[in-house]
Amino acid sequence: MNRLEREAAVRRIMDRTPPAVPPDLYGEVVRRGGRMLRRRRRGRRLWWLLLCAAAVAFTVWAATAHPWVEPPSTTTPPVVGW
C-alpha cells in the first residue's frame, strides 16, 4: 500500500458511523472500575504494611546483633606473662 491508498483507507474508516454502544455498558464499567480501584488500594496498603514490617524487623535485628561491631580475632592467642 502506498501513501495515498493508506490515506484513503483511513478516511473510509473515519467516515463510517461508530458502532452502537450497549446501554448497560456504563454501569458495568463503573462497577468494574470501582472494584479495580479497591483492589489497587488494598494492594498498596499491603505493600506499605510489608515494607514497614521489614523496616521494623531490620531495626530489631540490627539493635540485637550489632552487625557494625567487628568480631574479636581468633587467629592469634592472647599474649600473657610478658
CSV table of C-alpha atoms in Angstrom, one decimal:
chain,number,residue,atom,x,y,z
A,1,MET,CA,0.0,0.0,0.0
A,2,ASN,CA,1.3,3.4,-0.9
A,3,ARG,CA,0.6,6.5,1.0
A,4,LEU,CA,-2.4,7.6,-1.0
A,5,GLU,CA,-4.1,4.2,-0.5
A,6,ARG,CA,-3.4,4.3,3.2
A,7,GLU,CA,-4.9,7.8,3.5
A,8,ALA,CA,-8.0,6.7,1.5
A,9,ALA,CA,-8.4,3.6,3.8
A,10,VAL,CA,-8.1,5.8,6.9
A,11,ARG,CA,-10.7,8.2,5.5
A,12,ARG,CA,-13.1,5.4,4.8
A,13,ILE,CA,-12.7,4.1,8.3
A,14,MET,CA,-13.1,7.6,9.8
A,15,ASP,CA,-16.2,8.3,7.7
A,16,ARG,CA,-18.1,5.2,9.0
A,17,THR,CA,-20.6,5.7,11.8
A,18,PRO,CA,-19.3,4.4,15.1
A,19,PRO,CA,-20.8,1.2,16.4
A,20,ALA,CA,-23.7,1.4,18.8
A,21,VAL,CA,-22.7,1.1,22.5
A,22,PRO,CA,-25.0,-1.1,24.7
A,23,PRO,CA,-27.0,1.0,27.1
A,24,ASP,CA,-26.0,-1.1,30.2
A,25,LEU,CA,-22.2,-0.8,29.4
A,26,TYR,CA,-21.8,2.3,31.6
A,27,GLY,CA,-23.0,0.6,34.8
A,28,GLU,CA,-20.7,-2.4,34.1
A,29,VAL,CA,-17.7,-0.2,33.5
A,30,VAL,CA,-18.3,1.8,36.8
A,31,ARG,CA,-18.7,-1.5,38.7
A,32,ARG,CA,-15.5,-3.0,37.3
A,33,GLY,CA,-13.6,0.3,37.7
A,34,GLY,CA,-14.6,0.6,41.4
A,35,ARG,CA,-13.5,-3.0,42.0
A,36,MET,CA,-10.2,-2.3,40.3
A,37,LEU,CA,-9.6,0.8,42.4
A,38,ARG,CA,-10.4,-1.0,45.6
A,39,ARG,CA,-8.1,-3.9,44.7
A,40,ARG,CA,-5.2,-1.4,43.9
A,41,ARG,CA,-5.7,0.4,47.1
A,42,ARG,CA,-5.7,-2.8,49.1
A,43,GLY,CA,-2.5,-3.9,47.3
A,44,ARG,CA,-0.8,-0.6,48.1
A,45,ARG,CA,-1.8,-0.8,51.7
A,46,LEU,CA,-0.5,-4.4,51.9
A,47,TRP,CA,2.8,-3.3,50.2
A,48,TRP,CA,3.3,-0.5,52.7
A,49,LEU,CA,2.5,-2.8,55.6
A,50,LEU,CA,5.1,-5.3,54.4
A,51,LEU,CA,7.6,-2.5,53.9
A,52,CYS,CA,7.1,-1.2,57.4
A,53,ALA,CA,7.3,-4.7,58.9
A,54,ALA,CA,10.5,-5.3,57.1
A,55,ALA,CA,11.9,-2.0,58.4
A,56,VAL,CA,10.9,-2.8,61.9
A,57,ALA,CA,12.4,-6.3,61.7
A,58,PHE,CA,15.7,-5.0,60.3
A,59,THR,CA,15.8,-2.4,63.1
A,60,VAL,CA,15.2,-5.0,65.8
A,61,TRP,CA,17.8,-7.3,64.2
A,62,ALA,CA,20.4,-4.6,63.9
A,63,ALA,CA,19.8,-3.5,67.6
A,64,THR,CA,20.3,-7.0,68.9
A,65,ALA,CA,23.0,-8.4,66.6
A,66,HIS,CA,25.2,-5.2,66.3
A,67,PRO,CA,26.4,-6.0,62.8
A,68,TRP,CA,28.7,-3.0,62.7
A,69,VAL,CA,30.9,-4.2,65.5
A,70,GLU,CA,34.0,-6.1,64.4
A,71,PRO,CA,34.1,-9.6,65.9
A,72,PRO,CA,37.2,-10.4,68.0
A,73,SER,CA,40.1,-12.0,66.3
A,74,THR,CA,40.5,-15.7,66.9
A,75,THR,CA,43.7,-16.3,64.8
A,76,THR,CA,46.3,-15.4,67.4
A,77,PRO,CA,46.0,-16.4,71.1
A,78,PRO,CA,46.3,-13.6,73.7
A,79,VAL,CA,49.8,-13.0,75.0
A,80,VAL,CA,50.1,-13.4,78.7
A,81,GLY,CA,53.1,-13.3,81.0
A,82,TRP,CA,55.4,-10.9,79.3
